[in-house]
Amino acid sequence: MRETVRELELSVQPSPQPEPEGRLRPPPLLQLAVSTQDPPVADQQLQTDLLPLELQQRAKPLSIKYRLLLGVLLGFSVCAAIVALIYFVHFQGRSHHADGGAPCLSPACQWASTHLSRSADPFQHPCDYFLSTCTLNKVGRQSGQDAAAHSGNQREEVTTPQERAQSRQTHKGLGEEMIPDRKSLLLLHLRDILESNDSPGRTSLQKARRFYQSCLDTEAIEKAREEPFLQLVQTLGGWPVTQNRTDFNSTLGLLMREYATFPFFSLRVGPKEPGETANGENKIYIQIDQPDLLIPVQWNSHAEKSQSNNQAIRPFLATWERYLTLLGFQPMTWIVPVGMFTSLSSELAVATAPLPYRLSKGLLYQNMTIRELQSQAPAIDWLGCLQATFHPHPVTQDDLVLLHNLPYILQMSGIISKWATTHEMSSSNPLHWYMVLHLLHTLVPALDSRFSETAKNLSVALGSTEGVSPRWKRCVLDTESGFEQVLKNLLSEKMAHREATEMMRNVFSSFKAKLQEQRWTNKSVQMVIERVESLSPRLWTAKDTSGEAELDLIFSKVGTQSFFSNYIQLLSSRQKRRVKLLSERTEAADVLSVAPRLLGNELLFPMGMFAPPLFHPTYPRAFNYGVIGFLMAKDILHMILPDIHSQSEAVRAVAECIWAHYLTVTGKKGELSLSATQQQEVWVQYSALQIALRAYQQSLKKYPSDASILGLSHTRLFLTSFSQVNCDSDKYSEFMPLEPSFLITVLCAKSDLCPASLQCLKNTQQYSVTTC
């Protein structure tokens, strides 16, 4: 005990060095107790011996009282030291919490730290950071360059904040500083999975990886040239010359089943309408639509029909002449077939109609039995073709199918009958030519670069400005389309279900609170609120129960041969997936979906939303909520409140307040006011930021601790991660008149939420900031 007391005494001795600024100093009582010390024992005894006897006798009780006083003072000192220690620990703990908690050191956080450190700090240079617009950012942006930023391509290092800000303005169009769009990042994540070596025991996953690698092996593809396709044509009965009398419908059924090729109409499987359910389950139908057009047409809105596009005829003819030349045909042998193919393509194309017209005329989701369809469009053996396509699932004459353009189906049947009759005695079979060349169109991605370059030249000639995707992205998309079940199961296993579920529920709860706070002008909004209350948010994960052995059987022939052979197997497996979907009567989760959707009374959040690098379970929650939380809230607002501008007076008021703030900060004068659509988008994105922040604060109440990146506080990390979201990542970006990160300045106006003032130092004009 004596040693313990001595240690405490030593621990509270005043330091001879000056206290650092901001360090806690001991209370006055503690200082007094420490400065009062017992005199040395020898000196005390000497003084006592020199006193007279009477005084010595009186000194003993004084000495006892003195020691008791010292004991009391020492006790107070110990208690004061303990109180000070508790206060110090508590204060430091609160300060540590305010600074964002312990640093996150996971590999994912290291990537996020590097990314944020290379980006301009929105709280250090708000002028350079916030004052650009979405329109400017779109200049020069290319999808392939967006993805390159995360794949490891480094640009020249910049050091000073001014250089970082200037660099950001210079390179923003290339997407090197801001997070690319969600779909590109999801493809990058899938590429990482396909290029890794984990899960070596999974045969189906290894087949997917071999397929992906065969797609990247351009040297082998170039070496094979056109020979794989020529061999395939021979298995279909050869080129359509006089001796070829292959049955039209049997060839059509074969193309549909084995090669997912639909020359005369398109085929898909799904529910009647998005969100339709029956008895809690989806009703799945065979759906028949007009085909994807090979030759473009022009829509005449006055006559309400399509017309030939004469400017497209010449490049279309040249393309197919080039294809047949590459396949070894001499000019005199392909003139007639290409001419008939072009004529038949044009005739079918002008029978089609654009989607808006079909919607306005109620031509979508018209149902009839296969028997009724056969009587109205007899040129196609509908029952035979559908039975072949969906084998082994039973298809009968009385099954319902959904039609999305019945007038086209009827005209298509008449055109086929006419061509079959007219050219019955011809030296060529134009319908067979048409189907084989359609198959060539399907398989061009699996052939060498001469064919892909020809296809690219046609697209350019027809006015397409879409850039060519990098090879790896094409290969990831092809792999996903064939191995969706494999990747879906793998993503579901790797997904952080608990963290994603918590975020999903907090964001949806915050969204509902936002609805209750709105000032509504339309009484019908009560129906919207009731609809929202009936919704149940759920993660849209894989429900497929296929075992590893079943998956191995499905993909038994895939991934072990050339890319051309693998591609054919991919098309076949794609069709088998349609069969399974029809048999199980359930709609499968979309692997590449990155936005929520409504299905009945369920609000589904797909797995693709929670893939790295936008989301990771080891990230601080501030980072996850600042990016994915905002995107989730924005998607929900767009989906559930598509016309909020006409339902709430707050939309215009908030948007005009934000726009006025923007004009004041930037010093722009005489700018036009925002349109109703722009006002709605500004309100949506500002509300989404508020919803995400409230959801994060709700999470902090339940789990007060949260990690940090770069030592940033919770709120600052949340807002800094939000500032990385680019403004052209969705289809509504064209209506956003300013960079979303500017909304941080509005949120921080006259608020204690933000760790620093966001005044623009370059703007010498004083302006008053209002809270919108």
Coordinates of C-alpha atoms in Angstrom, one line a residue, residues 103-115 616 618-620 707-709:
P103 CA -8.0 4.3 -38.6
C104 CA -9.3 1.6 -41.0
L105 CA -6.3 -0.3 -42.3
S106 CA -8.0 -3.0 -44.4
P107 CA -6.9 -3.4 -48.1
A108 CA -10.2 -1.9 -49.2
C109 CA -9.7 1.1 -46.9
Q110 CA -6.1 1.5 -48.2
W111 CA -7.6 1.8 -51.7
A112 CA -10.2 4.3 -50.5
S113 CA -7.5 6.3 -48.7
T114 CA -5.3 6.4 -51.8
H115 CA -8.3 7.5 -53.9
H616 CA -17.2 -2.7 -48.7
T618 CA -14.6 -3.0 -43.9
Y619 CA -15.1 0.6 -45.0
P620 CA -16.1 3.1 -42.3
A707 CA -13.6 3.9 -38.2
S708 CA -11.9 6.7 -40.1
I709 CA -9.9 7.2 -43.3

